[in-house]
Short mmCIF file of C-alpha atoms in Angstrom, two decimals:
data_model
loop_
_atom_site.label_atom_id
_atom_site.label_comp_id
_atom_site.label_asym_id
_atom_site.label_seq_id
_atom_site.Cartn_x
_atom_site.Cartn_y
_atom_site.Cartn_z
CA MET A 1 0.00 0.00 0.00
CA ILE A 2 1.21 3.49 -0.88
CA THR A 3 1.66 6.03 1.89
CA LEU A 4 1.71 9.73 1.11
CA TYR A 5 3.20 12.06 3.71
CA PHE A 6 1.93 15.54 2.96
CA SER A 7 1.15 19.05 4.16
CA PRO A 8 -2.12 20.57 2.95
CA SER A 9 -0.44 23.88 2.11
CA CYS A 10 2.23 22.33 -0.10
CA THR A 11 1.61 22.59 -3.87
CA SER A 12 3.66 19.52 -4.78
CA CYS A 13 1.73 17.53 -2.17
CA ARG A 14 -1.56 18.57 -3.78
CA LYS A 15 -0.21 17.50 -7.17
CA ALA A 16 0.81 14.13 -5.77
CA ARG A 17 -2.63 13.61 -4.20
CA GLN A 18 -4.36 14.64 -7.42
CA TRP A 19 -2.19 12.26 -9.42
CA LEU A 20 -2.90 9.32 -7.10
CA GLU A 21 -6.61 10.06 -7.09
CA SER A 22 -6.86 10.57 -10.86
CA HIS A 23 -5.24 7.16 -11.31
CA ASN A 24 -7.60 5.55 -8.78
CA MET A 25 -4.67 4.53 -6.61
CA ALA A 26 -5.44 3.50 -3.06
CA TYR A 27 -3.18 5.27 -0.60
CA ILE A 28 -2.87 6.20 3.03
CA GLY A 29 -2.59 9.97 3.43
CA ARG A 30 -0.55 11.17 6.41
CA ASN A 31 -0.79 14.86 7.19
CA VAL A 32 2.55 15.40 8.92
CA GLY A 33 1.30 18.53 10.65
CA LYS A 34 -1.65 16.75 12.26
CA GLU A 35 -0.64 13.12 12.74
CA PRO A 36 2.57 12.72 14.72
CA LEU A 37 5.35 10.86 12.94
CA LYS A 38 6.91 7.86 14.62
CA ALA A 39 10.61 7.05 14.60
CA SER A 40 9.74 3.79 12.83
CA ASP A 41 8.08 5.82 10.00
CA ILE A 42 11.29 7.77 9.45
CA ARG A 43 13.41 4.62 9.62
CA ALA A 44 11.19 2.94 7.01
CA MET A 45 11.76 5.95 4.72
CA LEU A 46 15.51 5.93 5.29
CA ARG A 47 15.79 2.23 4.44
CA LEU A 48 14.46 3.02 0.97
CA THR A 49 16.71 6.01 0.26
CA GLU A 50 19.99 5.86 -1.60
CA ASP A 51 21.76 8.52 0.49
CA GLY A 52 20.02 8.46 3.86
CA THR A 53 18.93 11.57 5.77
CA ASP A 54 20.18 13.94 3.04
CA GLU A 55 17.29 12.80 0.85
CA ILE A 56 14.48 13.44 3.29
CA LEU A 57 15.73 16.38 5.32
CA SER A 58 14.49 19.82 4.33
CA ARG A 59 17.50 22.10 4.79
CA ARG A 60 15.49 25.01 3.45
CA SER A 61 12.86 24.77 6.17
CA LYS A 62 12.61 27.53 8.75
CA VAL A 63 12.89 25.05 11.58
CA PHE A 64 16.18 23.71 10.18
CA SER A 65 17.74 27.20 10.39
CA LYS A 66 16.13 27.83 13.75
CA LEU A 67 17.48 24.63 15.30
CA ASN A 68 20.93 25.32 13.88
CA ILE A 69 21.55 21.63 13.22
CA ASP A 70 25.14 20.59 12.63
CA LEU A 71 24.77 17.69 10.22
CA ASP A 72 28.42 16.73 10.60
CA SER A 73 28.11 16.02 14.28
CA ILE A 74 24.51 14.92 14.84
CA SER A 75 23.96 11.15 15.00
CA THR A 76 21.45 9.32 12.79
CA ASN A 77 19.19 8.39 15.68
CA SER A 78 19.24 11.92 17.10
CA LEU A 79 18.29 13.30 13.71
CA ILE A 80 15.42 10.81 13.46
CA GLU A 81 14.16 11.96 16.88
CA LEU A 82 14.50 15.58 15.80
CA ILE A 83 12.36 14.94 12.70
CA VAL A 84 9.76 13.20 14.86
CA LYS A 85 9.60 16.27 17.13
CA ASN A 86 9.77 18.74 14.22
CA PRO A 87 7.95 17.21 11.24
CA SER A 88 8.59 20.37 9.21
CA LEU A 89 12.14 19.08 8.87
CA LEU A 90 10.79 16.42 6.53
CA LYS A 91 10.75 17.19 2.80
CA ARG A 92 7.29 16.81 1.33
CA PRO A 93 5.61 15.05 -0.28
CA VAL A 94 7.06 11.65 0.52
CA ILE A 95 5.44 8.88 -1.48
CA MET A 96 6.45 5.35 -0.59
CA ASP A 97 5.43 1.74 -0.60
CA ASP A 98 7.31 -1.30 0.65
CA ARG A 99 9.80 -1.19 -2.24
CA ARG A 100 10.38 2.39 -3.29
CA ILE A 101 10.31 5.98 -2.21
CA GLN A 102 9.89 9.28 -4.01
CA VAL A 103 10.66 12.53 -2.24
CA GLY A 104 9.05 15.52 -3.94
CA TYR A 105 6.63 15.33 -6.84
CA ASN A 106 7.88 14.25 -10.24
CA GLU A 107 5.25 13.43 -12.84
CA ASP A 108 7.46 10.93 -14.59
CA GLU A 109 8.90 9.12 -11.58
CA ILE A 110 5.61 8.78 -9.75
CA ARG A 111 4.57 6.31 -12.46
CA ARG A 112 6.82 3.78 -10.72
CA PHE A 113 4.01 3.37 -8.22
CA LEU A 114 1.44 2.40 -10.82
CA PRO A 115 0.62 -1.29 -10.61
CA ARG A 116 2.00 -3.14 -13.60
CA GLU A 117 -1.45 -4.08 -14.93
CA VAL A 118 -2.48 -0.40 -14.94
CA ARG A 119 0.68 0.58 -16.81
CA GLN A 120 -0.02 -2.23 -19.27
CA ARG A 121 -3.58 -0.97 -19.80
CA GLU A 122 -2.29 2.56 -20.42
CA LEU A 123 0.26 1.25 -22.88
CA LEU A 124 -2.41 -0.76 -24.71
CA ARG A 125 -4.72 2.26 -24.81
CA ALA A 126 -1.93 4.41 -26.26
CA THR A 127 -1.10 1.73 -28.84
CA VAL A 128 -4.76 1.31 -29.88
CA LYS A 129 -5.09 5.08 -30.14
CA ALA A 130 -2.01 5.25 -32.36
CA ASP A 131 -3.20 2.32 -34.50
CA PHE A 132 -6.62 3.89 -34.82
CA LYS A 133 -5.04 7.11 -36.04
CA ASP A 134 -3.04 5.16 -38.63
CA ILE A 135 -6.17 3.32 -39.82
CA GLY A 136 -8.02 6.63 -39.99
CA LYS A 137 -5.23 8.13 -42.07
CA ALA A 138 -5.27 5.13 -44.42
CA LEU A 139 -9.04 5.43 -44.88
CA ILE A 140 -8.79 9.10 -45.72
CA VAL A 141 -6.10 8.33 -48.30
CA GLU A 142 -8.31 5.62 -49.84
CA GLU A 143 -11.32 7.93 -50.03
CA SER A 144 -9.43 10.70 -51.76
CA MET B 1 15.35 4.50 -15.67
CA LEU B 2 15.49 0.99 -14.31
CA ASP B 3 14.58 -0.41 -10.92
CA VAL B 4 16.86 -3.36 -10.25
CA TYR B 5 16.23 -5.71 -7.32
CA HIS B 6 18.86 -8.24 -6.39
CA PHE B 7 17.50 -11.04 -4.19
CA ASP B 8 20.23 -13.26 -2.85
CA GLN B 9 21.45 -15.43 -0.03
CA LEU B 10 24.36 -13.94 1.80
CA LEU B 11 27.81 -15.44 2.26
CA THR B 12 28.17 -16.76 -1.26
CA LYS B 13 30.83 -15.85 -3.78
CA GLN B 14 28.17 -15.35 -6.43
CA CYS B 15 26.21 -12.87 -4.32
CA LEU B 16 29.36 -10.83 -3.83
CA GLU B 17 30.21 -10.93 -7.54
CA LEU B 18 26.73 -9.83 -8.61
CA GLU B 19 26.64 -7.00 -6.08
CA LYS B 20 30.06 -5.77 -7.18
CA TYR B 21 29.02 -5.79 -10.81
CA LEU B 22 25.73 -3.98 -10.21
CA GLN B 23 27.56 -1.40 -8.12
CA TYR B 24 30.12 -1.01 -10.92
CA LEU B 25 27.27 -0.26 -13.35
CA ILE B 26 26.01 2.52 -11.09
CA ASP B 27 29.46 3.92 -10.33
CA SER B 28 30.51 4.00 -13.95
CA ASN B 29 27.31 5.84 -14.86
CA GLN B 30 26.60 3.32 -17.55
CA ARG B 31 23.03 2.99 -16.40
CA VAL B 32 20.64 5.25 -14.59
CA MET B 33 19.04 2.86 -12.18
CA HIS B 34 17.78 2.35 -8.68
CA LEU B 35 19.49 -0.67 -7.19
CA ARG B 36 18.11 -2.46 -4.20
CA PHE B 37 19.68 -5.48 -2.57
CA VAL B 38 17.28 -7.76 -0.72
CA PRO B 39 18.88 -10.40 1.49
CA VAL B 40 17.03 -13.71 1.46
CA ILE B 41 17.25 -15.43 4.81
CA ASP B 42 16.55 -19.03 5.69
CA GLU B 43 12.80 -19.64 5.92
CA GLN B 44 13.08 -21.19 9.37
CA PHE B 45 13.75 -17.73 10.86
CA LEU B 46 10.27 -16.64 9.77
CA SER B 47 8.67 -19.41 11.82
CA PHE B 48 10.54 -18.50 15.01
CA SER B 49 8.75 -16.46 17.64
CA LYS B 50 9.68 -12.80 18.01
CA HIS B 51 11.41 -13.68 21.29
CA GLU B 52 13.59 -16.26 19.53
CA GLN B 53 14.36 -13.88 16.66
CA ILE B 54 15.53 -11.23 19.13
CA LYS B 55 17.52 -13.76 21.16
CA MET B 56 19.29 -15.02 18.06
CA ALA B 57 20.11 -11.48 16.97
CA GLN B 58 21.83 -10.87 20.30
CA GLN B 59 23.88 -14.06 20.43
CA PRO B 60 27.04 -14.73 18.45
CA PRO B 61 26.09 -16.77 15.34
CA VAL B 62 26.90 -20.46 15.70
CA ASN B 63 26.21 -21.69 12.18
CA ARG B 64 26.05 -20.43 8.62
CA GLN B 65 22.27 -19.73 8.71
CA GLN B 66 22.60 -17.70 11.87
CA LEU B 67 25.58 -15.84 10.45
CA ALA B 68 23.57 -14.96 7.31
CA TYR B 69 20.70 -13.78 9.53
CA ARG B 70 23.10 -11.69 11.64
CA LEU B 71 24.68 -10.16 8.54
CA ALA B 72 21.25 -9.41 7.03
CA LEU B 73 20.37 -7.53 10.25
CA ASP B 74 23.63 -5.58 10.01
CA PHE B 75 22.71 -4.68 6.44
CA LYS B 76 19.21 -3.53 7.47
CA ALA B 77 20.71 -1.36 10.21
CA ALA B 78 23.22 0.12 7.75
CA GLN B 79 20.32 1.01 5.42
CA LEU B 80 19.38 3.81 7.83
CA GLU B 81 22.32 5.66 6.29
CA GLY B 82 20.98 4.94 2.81
CA ASN B 83 21.26 1.98 0.48
CA LYS B 84 24.52 3.15 -1.06
CA LYS B 85 26.37 2.90 2.24
CA ALA B 86 24.57 -0.31 3.17
CA ARG B 87 25.61 -2.00 -0.08
CA HIS B 88 29.23 -0.97 0.44
CA PHE B 89 29.09 -2.23 4.01
CA LEU B 90 27.77 -5.57 2.83
CA MET B 91 30.33 -5.90 0.07
CA HIS B 92 33.16 -5.23 2.51
CA MET B 93 31.75 -7.71 5.01
CA GLN B 94 31.24 -10.42 2.40
CA GLU B 95 34.70 -9.76 1.00
CA ALA B 96 36.14 -10.31 4.48
CA LEU B 97 34.01 -13.35 5.33
CA VAL B 98 33.76 -15.10 1.96
CA ALA B 99 36.87 -14.13 0.06
CA LYS B 100 39.33 -13.59 2.91
CA HIS B 101 37.77 -16.22 5.23
CA LYS B 102 37.85 -13.93 8.25
CA ASP B 103 35.71 -14.75 11.29
CA TYR B 104 32.63 -12.67 11.94
CA SER B 105 32.97 -10.53 15.05
CA GLU B 106 31.73 -7.23 16.41
CA ASP B 107 35.26 -5.90 15.94
CA LEU B 108 35.10 -6.69 12.25
CA VAL B 109 31.67 -5.05 11.95
CA GLN B 110 32.96 -1.97 13.74
CA GLU B 111 36.12 -1.86 11.65
CA VAL B 112 34.12 -1.89 8.39
CA ALA B 113 31.61 0.65 9.71
CA GLU B 114 34.43 3.01 10.71
CA PHE B 115 36.20 2.52 7.39
CA LEU B 116 33.02 3.56 5.59
CA ASP B 117 32.62 6.56 7.88
CA MET B 118 29.32 5.30 9.21
CA ASP B 119 27.66 6.57 12.35
CA THR B 120 29.24 3.68 14.26
CA ASP B 121 27.67 4.13 17.72
CA ASP B 122 24.14 4.32 16.39
CA PHE B 123 24.77 1.57 13.88
CA LEU B 124 26.04 -0.83 16.57
CA HIS B 125 22.91 -0.08 18.59
CA ASN B 126 20.50 -0.33 15.65
CA ARG B 127 21.78 -3.73 14.48
CA MET B 128 20.27 -5.24 17.66
CA ASP B 129 17.10 -3.16 17.58
CA ILE B 130 13.65 -4.74 17.37
CA ASP B 131 12.72 -2.33 14.56
CA THR B 132 15.58 -3.72 12.47
CA ILE B 133 14.42 -7.30 13.09
CA ASN B 134 10.84 -6.37 12.18
CA ALA B 135 12.00 -4.68 8.97
CA LEU B 136 13.99 -7.72 7.90
CA ILE B 137 11.19 -10.18 8.65
CA ALA B 138 8.56 -7.99 6.94
CA GLU B 139 10.71 -7.83 3.82
CA GLN B 140 10.88 -11.62 3.64
CA SER B 141 7.16 -11.90 2.97
CA TYR B 142 7.69 -9.76 -0.13
CA VAL B 143 10.56 -12.06 -1.11
CA LYS B 144 8.40 -15.13 -0.63
CA ASP B 145 5.58 -13.70 -2.75
CA ASN B 146 7.82 -12.59 -5.57
CA ILE B 147 10.70 -14.95 -6.03
CA ALA B 148 9.77 -18.05 -4.04
CA HIS B 149 13.31 -18.32 -2.67
CA THR B 150 15.02 -19.07 -5.96
CA THR B 151 18.30 -17.26 -5.63
CA PRO B 152 20.04 -15.40 -6.94
CA SER B 153 17.21 -13.59 -8.67
CA ILE B 154 17.44 -10.26 -10.41
CA LEU B 155 14.17 -8.41 -10.98
CA ILE B 156 14.44 -5.57 -13.48
CA GLU B 157 11.62 -3.11 -13.98
CA ASN B 158 11.56 -0.54 -16.72
CA TYR B 159 8.55 1.47 -15.66
CA ARG B 160 8.70 3.87 -18.61
CA GLN B 161 8.28 1.06 -21.08
CA ASN B 162 6.22 -1.03 -18.73
CA LEU B 163 8.52 -3.99 -18.91
CA ALA B 164 9.56 -6.24 -16.08
CA GLU B 165 11.53 -9.41 -16.01
CA CYS B 166 12.77 -11.64 -13.23
CA PHE B 167 15.91 -13.62 -13.92
CA ARG B 168 16.20 -16.58 -11.60
CA ASN B 169 19.48 -18.37 -10.94
CA CYS B 170 21.18 -15.42 -12.56
CA THR B 171 24.95 -15.57 -13.01
CA LEU B 172 27.51 -12.81 -13.44
CA GLN B 173 27.87 -13.86 -17.07
CA ASP B 174 24.10 -13.45 -17.56
CA LEU B 175 24.19 -9.94 -16.10
CA LYS B 176 27.13 -8.91 -18.25
CA ALA B 177 25.36 -10.19 -21.35
CA LEU B 178 22.27 -8.26 -20.35
CA PHE B 179 23.85 -4.93 -19.51
CA GLU B 180 26.84 -4.98 -21.84
CA PRO B 181 25.60 -6.84 -24.91
CA ASP B 182 28.48 -5.43 -26.97
CA ALA B 183 31.04 -7.14 -24.78
CA GLN B 184 32.03 -10.58 -26.05
CA THR B 185 30.16 -12.45 -23.35
CA PRO B 186 27.94 -15.27 -24.54
CA PRO B 187 24.42 -15.17 -23.04
CA THR B 188 23.55 -18.28 -21.09
CA ASN B 189 20.37 -17.83 -19.14
CA LEU B 190 18.49 -14.99 -20.75
CA PRO B 191 15.45 -16.20 -22.65
CA ALA B 192 13.77 -12.83 -22.61
CA ALA B 193 16.57 -10.42 -21.83
CA HIS B 194 15.95 -8.35 -24.94
CA THR B 195 12.42 -7.49 -23.79
CA ILE B 196 13.82 -5.28 -21.04
CA PHE B 197 15.44 -2.96 -23.48
CA SER B 198 14.09 -0.49 -25.95
CA LYS B 199 13.96 -1.72 -29.54
CA LYS B 200 15.57 1.50 -30.72
CA SER B 201 18.43 1.54 -28.28
CA PRO B 202 19.72 -1.45 -26.38
CA LYS B 203 21.54 0.87 -24.00
CA LEU B 204 18.76 2.03 -21.78
CA VAL B 205 19.23 5.16 -19.74
#
């Protein structure tokens, strides 16, 4: 099952929600401002990243500057606890399932979450559409 | 963009070879891909109670199965610093245990973690943590559903072209033939390898 960590005010989060809903994808929405994050949530995210905390930590957030975090000296577990206490430190949206994670919204990459059968259907639809166009063109040529 | 999943049993020469090659592909920028290593542990560990799983994680491993379980937990704990670091940790550990026949010990684990500039204190704590055990066990149900414990298996997904293929009993030679078809390596176990790649360009990026 897909989990979407979001903030209602974030534009990319709204895009991600719209995309999931327009593709009839079941997902669990987690408003990070309302529902407290658990350390195990953050750990599950980190296990899917390529580069660890760098990928999920929002260095541009106000709270990051306010807390004056020294990333060279803070330990992984302390940083996890800090994100739990200050969810604004988390980049958003975070879209993940048990195999993959996407941080931020990217129209192309989010397609990784589409079930294979849905992607196959889309591919078939696109192929039929293209074939239909070709047939249509051929008919027009014949008529003229 | 490819998603590549490598399912394998630890402590084998072949597992180490495949991991090294897949890492080489990423490092040499020959392929844009997400690589994920998934350790496959002995099924008996799934039937143990949580208490037994924790107990075994805290005791020094006494046989090969327990050592593989211990190493898989180390890998899961290392993943908290990202998969890149975790893969390097695992390669160094397997190199020491499989190729150099060193004995597994906490000193060795610490030595490798320090060499890779990992957050050693937290890592040593996390490798015994219940959350790490839960993550490893939960992942095994995915393994069971998808590859039915045939290892090594390489699952390659090309989500842009909607292609996916799982290569079971995959060898290093198979992988080289798949990713570097121009190299003079004869394919051996790739009935549908070509389906992964674009018809226009065999070099998928």
